[in-house]
Short mmCIF file of C-alpha atoms in Angstrom, two decimals:
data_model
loop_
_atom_site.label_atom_id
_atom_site.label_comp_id
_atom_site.label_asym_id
_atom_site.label_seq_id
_atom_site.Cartn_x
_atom_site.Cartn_y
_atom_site.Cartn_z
CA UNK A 54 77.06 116.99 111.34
CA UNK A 55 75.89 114.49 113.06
CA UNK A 56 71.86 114.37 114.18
CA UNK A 57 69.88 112.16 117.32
CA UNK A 58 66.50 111.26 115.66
CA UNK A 59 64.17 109.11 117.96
CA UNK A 60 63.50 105.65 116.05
CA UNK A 61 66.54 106.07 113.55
CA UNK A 62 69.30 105.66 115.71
CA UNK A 63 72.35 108.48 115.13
CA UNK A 64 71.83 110.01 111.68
CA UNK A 65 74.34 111.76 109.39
CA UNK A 66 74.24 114.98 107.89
CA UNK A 67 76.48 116.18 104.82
CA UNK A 68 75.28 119.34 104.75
CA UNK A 69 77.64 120.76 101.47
CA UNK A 70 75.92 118.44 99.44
CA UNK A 71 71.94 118.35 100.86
CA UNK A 72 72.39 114.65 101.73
CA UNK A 73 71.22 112.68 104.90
CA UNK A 74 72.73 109.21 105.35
CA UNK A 75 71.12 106.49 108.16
CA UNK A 76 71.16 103.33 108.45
CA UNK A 77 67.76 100.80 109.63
CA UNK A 78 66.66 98.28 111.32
CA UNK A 79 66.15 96.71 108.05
CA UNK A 80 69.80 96.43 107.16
CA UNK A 81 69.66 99.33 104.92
CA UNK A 82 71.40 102.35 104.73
CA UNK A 83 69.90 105.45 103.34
CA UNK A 84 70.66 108.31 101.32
CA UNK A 85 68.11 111.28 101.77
CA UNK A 86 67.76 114.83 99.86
CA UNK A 87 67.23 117.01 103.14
CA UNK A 88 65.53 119.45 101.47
CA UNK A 89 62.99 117.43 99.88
CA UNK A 90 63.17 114.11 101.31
CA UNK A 91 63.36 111.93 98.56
CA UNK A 92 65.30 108.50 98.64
CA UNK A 93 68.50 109.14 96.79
CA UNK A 94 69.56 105.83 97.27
CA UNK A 95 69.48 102.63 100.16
CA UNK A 96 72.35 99.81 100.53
CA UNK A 97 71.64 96.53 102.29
CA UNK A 98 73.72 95.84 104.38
CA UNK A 99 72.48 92.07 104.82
CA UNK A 100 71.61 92.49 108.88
CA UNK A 101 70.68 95.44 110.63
CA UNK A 102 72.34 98.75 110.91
CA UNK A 103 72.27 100.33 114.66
CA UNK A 104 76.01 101.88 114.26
CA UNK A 105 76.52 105.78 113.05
CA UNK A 106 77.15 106.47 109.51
CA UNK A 107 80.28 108.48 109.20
CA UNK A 108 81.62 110.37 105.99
CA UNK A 109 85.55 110.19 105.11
CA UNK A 110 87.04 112.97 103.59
CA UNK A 111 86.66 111.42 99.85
CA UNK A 112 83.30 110.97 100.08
CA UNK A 113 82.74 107.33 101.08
CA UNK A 114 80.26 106.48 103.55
CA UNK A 115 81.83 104.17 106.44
CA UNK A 116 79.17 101.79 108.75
CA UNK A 117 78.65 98.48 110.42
CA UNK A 118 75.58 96.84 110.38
CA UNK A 119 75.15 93.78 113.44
CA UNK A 120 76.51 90.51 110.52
CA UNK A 121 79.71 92.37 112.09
CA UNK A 122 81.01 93.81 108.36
CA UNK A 123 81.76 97.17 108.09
CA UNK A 124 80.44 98.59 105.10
CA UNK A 125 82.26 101.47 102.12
CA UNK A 126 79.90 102.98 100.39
CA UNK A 127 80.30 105.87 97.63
CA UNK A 128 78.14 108.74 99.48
CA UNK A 129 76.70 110.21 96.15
CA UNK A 130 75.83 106.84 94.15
CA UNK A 131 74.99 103.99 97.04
CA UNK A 132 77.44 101.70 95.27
CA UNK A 133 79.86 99.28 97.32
CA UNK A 134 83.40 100.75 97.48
CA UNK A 135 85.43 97.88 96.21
#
């Protein structure tokens, strides 16, 4: 599902697995328990991110950030999708 949050930007909820993904101004993207909101794990990105995280079927977490890369991450782990 996807979630408006002032100050975030568009935010991305997986809600099978507990998991909120968003990216920041601070070129990271975030992984978030949404019950308990601890950091699961952030990726930098290198610039900032002010696109929408999205979630492909396998898993991997799809986003731009403004160097003009789009980014693959695994959703669970954080780690680059090579």
């Amino acid at each position: 599902d996807l979630v408006r949050s002032r100050g975030l930007g568009d935010v991305y909820k997986r809600q099978e697995l507990g998991i909120i993904y968003f990216g920041s101004d601070d070129g990271h993207v975030y992984a978030i328990n949404a019950e308990t909101g601890e950091e699961l794990w952030k990726y930098g990105t290198g610039a900032p991110v002010r696109s929408s995280p999205r979630v492909g079927a396998d898993g991997v977490i799809y986003v731009g950030s403004d160097s003009g890369e789009v980014h693959a991450i695994h959703g669970e782990s954080g780690a680059p999708v090579n």
